[in-house]
Amino acid sequence: MIKRKITKQLDIGGVKLGGDAPIVVQSMCNTDTRDVDSTLKQISEMAEHGCEVVRLAVLNKDAAAAIKEIVKKSPIPIISDIHFDYRLAISCIENGVHALRINPGNIGKQEKIEKVVKLAKANNTPIRIGINSGSVEKEYLNENCSLSEKMLKSAQKNIKILEDLNFDLIAISMKGSDVLNTIEANQLLSNTCDYPLHLGVTEAGTLKNGLVKSSVALGVLLYQGIGDTIRISLTENPVEEVDAAYSILNALNIRRRGVNFVSCPTCGRTQIDLIGLAKKVESKFKTLDLPITIATMGCAVNGPGEARNADFGIAGGINEGYIFKKGEIVARVPESELLDKLEEVIANSYK
Amino acid sequence: MIKRKITKQLDIGGVKLGGDAPIVVQSMCNTDTRDVDSTLKQISEMAEHGCEVVRLAVLNKDAAAAIKEIVKKSPIPIISDIHFDYRLAISCIENGVHALRINPGNIGKQEKIEKVVKLAKANNTPIRIGINSGSVEKEYLNENCSLSEKMLKSAQKNIKILEDLNFDLIAISMKGSDVLNTIEANQLLSNTCDYPLHLGVTEAGTLKNGLVKSSVALGVLLYQGIGDTIRISLTENPVEEVDAAYSILNALNIRRRGVNFVSCPTCGRTQIDLIGLAKKVESKFKTLDLPITIATMGCAVNGPGEARNADFGIAGGINEGYIFKKGEIVARVPESELLDKLEEVIANSYK
């Protein structure tokens, strides 16, 4: 149903980005990059949740030096995020970083740009150009066009700097804190270039609002076939960003990680603690590595039928409940035994 | 940017639905409808969060009888949700309910259908036909077409029953627990009829997953101009459904309720407890009834500039922070005084 736009493919430390590769899930550490142990610990947690590439802020020489050990020990490829200072970029490439996020337009003199790009080329180190709504190039700020067009011009200026140096290992992001701006900017960009696009809403906010804004913006774009890698920005623990990314990809049937949970809203028909039960079901089976759908339904009358597309499910009754499989009730047990019985039924089905 | 499809307009107890009316936010109580006090209490909470129409499950005669008092005392219009039993529908109309959710195809004999429709017509009581992916009409279940097409056929069968009785106060919903199914079904329906559409993903799940699924599905549809009223189904307290509905409409700049909060993700540059601070800002200003954007940013270097589109903001430093207004720093205070200072700056701006 979704026809994806085919972009040029990059290789980020062995992870394919763009072309026909799966849409890559990435996130960013919020540790101090100089603190190698804490950073590696957070990377491992994120990787366990399915993060495939991770970005680290490199603010100074010590952070650039720390990249060396982090790259060696990290289970997933590393991208250094650098602003302005070309020496940090060079140091990160020398230390084996798998990609850079840096805007060549912000590096300064042409000779500095050339040094970075030459070294990146020699090491096959891709560069992501990152244009945010709040950091449009100054020369376009007062032009008589939309913010999205100003962002596009800023991206094109940075692309041209790299292309003029015969460098094409390019990925691009255009992130707005406004959803419609983010959608429009990426549509414009996707129509005008074939480099892989990194999608995200910047400053999306705390968990609930951030999930909604990111899901709406990325949902619209991914549904239109736009986007090769996604990063969900949340003012939260970064593992939430990784979970959210899979949740969006799963919603659009683009990628699947673990169990798909469905549960009905509670209503006047519900006679068990459905909210509590649905949370327990998620908590018990969230690490189960099977591509199945588990439903938690409030009533035995409508539940199994309504959820006949689910592989397994629980339907609540009064002090008891039913286990169903593909719409058919297979067990009836007291409420306290529902979770264990469901686990048993699932286990028996995959013996 | 979004061009909305113009549908026929209905009146649900004074709330306009469809046509050029604002997209209506609705939800459903999870109380026992027979418990009038609890139901009215929950309706009031939902109304305070902006819920404009509320649906109640009517499972039996006592629930239908309770509708009378609920309608009298509710601050917002009431929709009765009825399955199968035409007597409950008649009783609810007689008790002044503002709309019904009932599928005429499930009522039974033609004379029962006619009784309900005749009374609905006499009272100008709109009827929502609700087709869920799990409750496709049996006659279409084994047809050789997609689930979305089966849902469309089920909706059309129910529409025809009403139209054949010269009844056109119709709204329709097509909800799947699958996001792509929900999107496709509503696109098909919107292309083939002009009745107002009620959007939702059914069994969307618990809070985080439910927010993502609902935001992706409704985001794509609303962006295409489809949808006249939305209900976010969450296995959660229904006030969360109302907040989520506004959050989605706000993301697409369709409707605005209260403050728009933005905050950057934490990163290696952050030197304050940004997650805690962003949550405190949301909590302090969430009931502020001004259409402004407040940003909470991790650093004073990038924060005010990145968030120059925000009306007000906080940028963190080391043990202190900055208050900014339209990108300009207007105050520098210790971390503990940031919230009060921000409140003061906002208040002074609206004197």
Coordinates of C-alpha atoms in Angstrom, one line a residue, chain B residues 55-315:
Chain B
R55 CA -21.2 8.5 24.1
L56 CA -22.6 6.2 26.7
A57 CA -23.1 2.4 26.4
V58 CA -26.8 1.5 26.8
L59 CA -26.9 -2.2 27.6
N60 CA -30.4 -2.6 29.2
K61 CA -33.6 -0.9 30.1
D62 CA -32.3 0.7 33.3
A63 CA -29.4 2.3 31.4
A64 CA -31.9 3.6 28.8
A65 CA -34.0 5.0 31.7
A66 CA -31.0 6.7 33.2
I67 CA -30.4 8.6 29.9
K68 CA -33.3 10.9 30.8
E69 CA -31.7 12.4 33.9
I70 CA -28.2 12.3 32.3
V71 CA -29.4 14.3 29.3
K72 CA -31.0 16.9 31.6
K73 CA -27.9 17.5 33.7
S74 CA -25.0 16.9 31.3
P75 CA -23.0 19.9 30.2
I76 CA -22.5 18.4 26.7
P77 CA -24.7 16.4 24.3
I78 CA -25.2 12.6 24.8
I79 CA -25.0 9.8 22.2
S80 CA -26.4 6.4 23.2
D81 CA -24.5 3.3 22.0
I82 CA -26.9 0.5 21.4
H83 CA -26.5 -3.0 19.9
F84 CA -29.4 -5.1 18.6
D85 CA -32.2 -4.1 20.8
Y86 CA -34.6 -1.6 19.1
R87 CA -36.5 -1.0 22.3
L88 CA -33.5 0.5 23.9
A89 CA -33.1 2.9 20.9
I90 CA -36.7 4.0 21.2
S91 CA -36.5 4.5 24.9
C92 CA -33.3 6.6 24.5
I93 CA -34.9 8.8 21.8
E94 CA -38.0 9.3 24.1
N95 CA -35.6 10.2 26.9
G96 CA -34.1 13.0 24.8
V97 CA -30.8 11.5 23.8
H98 CA -29.1 13.7 21.2
A99 CA -27.9 11.0 18.8
L100 CA -27.7 7.2 18.5
R101 CA -24.9 4.9 17.6
I102 CA -26.7 1.9 16.2
N103 CA -26.4 -0.2 13.1
P104 CA -29.9 -0.6 11.5
G105 CA -28.6 -3.9 10.0
N106 CA -28.4 -5.4 13.5
I107 CA -31.8 -4.4 14.7
G108 CA -33.7 -7.3 13.2
K109 CA -37.1 -7.3 11.4
Q110 CA -37.9 -4.4 9.1
E111 CA -40.8 -3.3 11.3
K112 CA -38.4 -2.8 14.2
I113 CA -36.1 -0.8 12.1
E114 CA -38.9 1.4 10.8
K115 CA -40.1 2.1 14.3
V116 CA -36.6 3.4 15.4
V117 CA -36.0 5.4 12.2
K118 CA -39.5 7.0 12.2
L119 CA -39.0 8.1 15.8
A120 CA -35.5 9.3 15.1
K121 CA -36.8 11.3 12.2
A122 CA -39.6 12.9 14.2
N123 CA -37.1 13.9 16.8
N124 CA -34.3 15.0 14.5
T125 CA -32.0 12.4 16.2
P126 CA -29.0 11.6 14.1
I127 CA -27.8 8.0 13.8
R128 CA -24.2 7.0 13.6
I129 CA -23.5 3.8 11.8
G130 CA -20.4 2.2 13.3
I131 CA -18.5 -0.5 11.3
N132 CA -15.5 -2.0 13.0
S133 CA -13.0 -4.3 11.4
G134 CA -14.1 -7.0 13.8
S135 CA -17.8 -6.7 13.1
V136 CA -18.1 -6.8 9.3
E137 CA -21.6 -8.0 8.2
K138 CA -21.5 -11.8 7.9
E139 CA -22.7 -11.8 4.3
Y140 CA -19.4 -10.1 3.2
L141 CA -17.0 -12.0 5.4
N142 CA -16.0 -14.5 2.8
E143 CA -16.1 -12.2 -0.2
N144 CA -13.0 -12.0 -2.3
C145 CA -12.0 -8.4 -1.5
S146 CA -10.0 -6.6 1.1
L147 CA -11.1 -6.1 4.7
S148 CA -11.5 -2.3 4.0
E149 CA -13.8 -3.1 1.1
K150 CA -15.8 -5.5 3.3
M151 CA -16.2 -2.7 5.8
L152 CA -17.3 -0.3 3.0
K153 CA -19.9 -2.8 1.8
S154 CA -21.2 -3.2 5.4
A155 CA -21.4 0.6 5.8
Q156 CA -23.2 1.0 2.4
K157 CA -25.7 -1.7 3.4
N158 CA -26.6 0.1 6.6
I159 CA -26.7 3.5 4.8
K160 CA -29.1 2.1 2.3
I161 CA -31.5 0.8 5.0
L162 CA -31.7 4.4 6.4
E163 CA -31.9 6.1 3.0
D164 CA -34.6 3.8 1.9
L165 CA -36.6 5.1 4.8
N166 CA -35.9 8.7 3.7
F167 CA -33.6 9.2 6.7
D168 CA -30.4 11.1 6.1
L169 CA -29.3 12.4 9.5
I170 CA -26.4 10.0 9.2
A171 CA -22.8 9.9 10.4
I172 CA -20.5 6.9 9.8
S173 CA -17.4 5.4 11.4
M174 CA -15.1 2.7 10.0
K175 CA -12.6 1.7 12.7
G176 CA -10.0 -0.9 12.4
S177 CA -7.5 -2.0 15.0
D178 CA -5.0 -1.9 12.2
V179 CA -3.9 1.6 11.2
L180 CA -3.5 0.9 7.4
N181 CA -7.0 -0.7 7.3
T182 CA -8.5 2.3 9.1
I183 CA -6.9 4.7 6.7
E184 CA -7.9 2.8 3.6
A185 CA -11.5 2.1 4.7
N186 CA -12.1 5.8 5.5
Q187 CA -10.5 6.9 2.2
L188 CA -12.9 4.5 0.3
L189 CA -15.9 5.8 2.3
S190 CA -15.0 9.4 1.9
N191 CA -14.8 8.9 -1.8
T192 CA -18.2 7.4 -2.0
C193 CA -20.4 9.4 0.3
D194 CA -20.9 12.9 1.7
Y195 CA -22.1 12.0 5.3
P196 CA -19.9 13.3 8.1
L197 CA -17.2 10.8 9.2
H198 CA -16.3 9.9 12.7
L199 CA -12.7 8.8 12.9
G200 CA -11.0 6.5 15.3
V201 CA -8.7 3.4 15.7
T202 CA -10.5 0.7 17.7
E203 CA -8.7 -1.3 20.3
A204 CA -5.7 1.1 19.9
G205 CA -4.3 -0.1 23.2
T206 CA -2.7 1.4 26.3
L207 CA -1.5 5.0 26.4
K208 CA 1.8 5.1 24.5
N209 CA 0.9 2.6 21.7
G210 CA -2.6 3.9 21.5
L211 CA -1.4 7.5 21.1
V212 CA 1.0 6.4 18.3
K213 CA -1.6 4.3 16.4
S214 CA -4.3 6.9 16.7
S215 CA -2.0 9.8 15.8
V216 CA -0.6 8.0 12.7
A217 CA -4.1 6.9 11.4
L218 CA -5.9 10.1 12.2
G219 CA -2.9 12.2 11.2
V220 CA -2.9 10.7 7.7
L221 CA -6.7 11.0 7.3
L222 CA -7.1 14.5 8.7
Y223 CA -4.1 15.7 6.6
Q224 CA -6.0 14.5 3.6
G225 CA -9.0 16.5 4.7
I226 CA -11.0 13.4 5.8
G227 CA -12.9 13.4 9.1
D228 CA -15.5 15.5 10.9
T229 CA -15.3 14.2 14.5
I230 CA -12.6 12.2 16.3
R231 CA -12.6 9.8 19.2
I232 CA -9.3 8.5 20.4
S233 CA -9.8 5.0 22.0
L234 CA -7.3 4.4 24.7
T235 CA -7.3 1.7 27.4
E236 CA -7.0 4.5 29.9
N237 CA -9.0 7.2 31.8
P238 CA -11.2 8.8 29.1
V239 CA -9.9 12.3 29.9
E240 CA -6.6 11.1 28.3
E241 CA -8.6 10.5 25.1
V242 CA -9.8 14.1 25.1
D243 CA -6.4 15.5 25.7
A244 CA -5.0 13.2 22.9
A245 CA -7.7 14.4 20.5
Y246 CA -6.7 18.0 21.0
S247 CA -3.1 17.1 20.8
I248 CA -3.6 15.6 17.3
L249 CA -5.7 18.5 16.1
N250 CA -3.2 21.0 17.5
A251 CA -0.3 19.1 15.8
L252 CA -2.0 19.7 12.4
N253 CA -3.0 23.3 13.3
I254 CA -6.7 22.3 12.9
R255 CA -7.8 23.3 16.3
R256 CA -6.0 24.8 19.2
R257 CA -6.7 24.4 22.9
G258 CA -4.4 26.0 25.5
V259 CA -0.7 26.3 25.4
N260 CA 1.5 24.6 22.8
F261 CA 4.5 23.2 24.6
V262 CA 7.8 22.5 22.8
S263 CA 11.0 21.2 24.4
C264 CA 14.2 19.9 23.1
P265 CA 15.4 16.4 23.6
T266 CA 18.1 16.2 26.2
C267 CA 21.6 15.8 24.7
G268 CA 25.2 15.9 25.8
R269 CA 25.0 19.7 26.0
T270 CA 22.3 19.7 28.6
Q271 CA 23.4 20.8 32.0
I272 CA 20.0 21.0 33.9
D273 CA 17.3 18.5 34.7
L274 CA 15.5 19.2 31.4
I275 CA 13.0 16.4 31.6
G276 CA 11.9 17.4 35.1
L277 CA 11.8 21.1 34.1
A278 CA 9.8 20.5 30.9
K279 CA 7.3 18.5 32.9
K280 CA 7.0 21.2 35.5
V281 CA 6.4 23.8 32.8
E282 CA 3.7 21.7 31.3
S283 CA 2.1 21.1 34.6
K284 CA 2.2 24.8 35.7
F285 CA 0.8 26.3 32.4
K286 CA -1.4 23.5 31.0
T287 CA -4.6 25.2 32.2
L288 CA -3.5 28.6 30.9
D289 CA -6.1 29.6 28.3
L290 CA -3.8 31.5 25.9
P291 CA -2.9 30.4 22.3
I292 CA 0.8 30.7 22.9
T293 CA 3.8 28.4 22.5
I294 CA 6.2 27.9 25.5
A295 CA 9.6 26.3 24.9
T296 CA 11.8 24.6 27.4
M297 CA 15.3 24.3 26.0
G298 CA 18.4 22.7 27.4
C299 CA 21.0 25.3 26.7
A300 CA 21.2 29.1 26.5
V301 CA 23.6 28.9 23.5
N302 CA 21.1 27.3 21.1
G303 CA 17.9 27.5 23.0
P304 CA 16.5 31.0 22.4
G305 CA 17.5 31.0 18.7
E306 CA 16.3 27.5 18.0
A307 CA 13.0 28.4 19.7
R308 CA 12.6 31.9 18.3
N309 CA 9.2 30.9 17.0
A310 CA 8.0 30.3 20.5
D311 CA 6.3 33.1 22.3
F312 CA 8.1 32.4 25.6
G313 CA 10.7 30.0 26.9
I314 CA 13.2 28.9 29.4
A315 CA 16.8 27.9 28.5

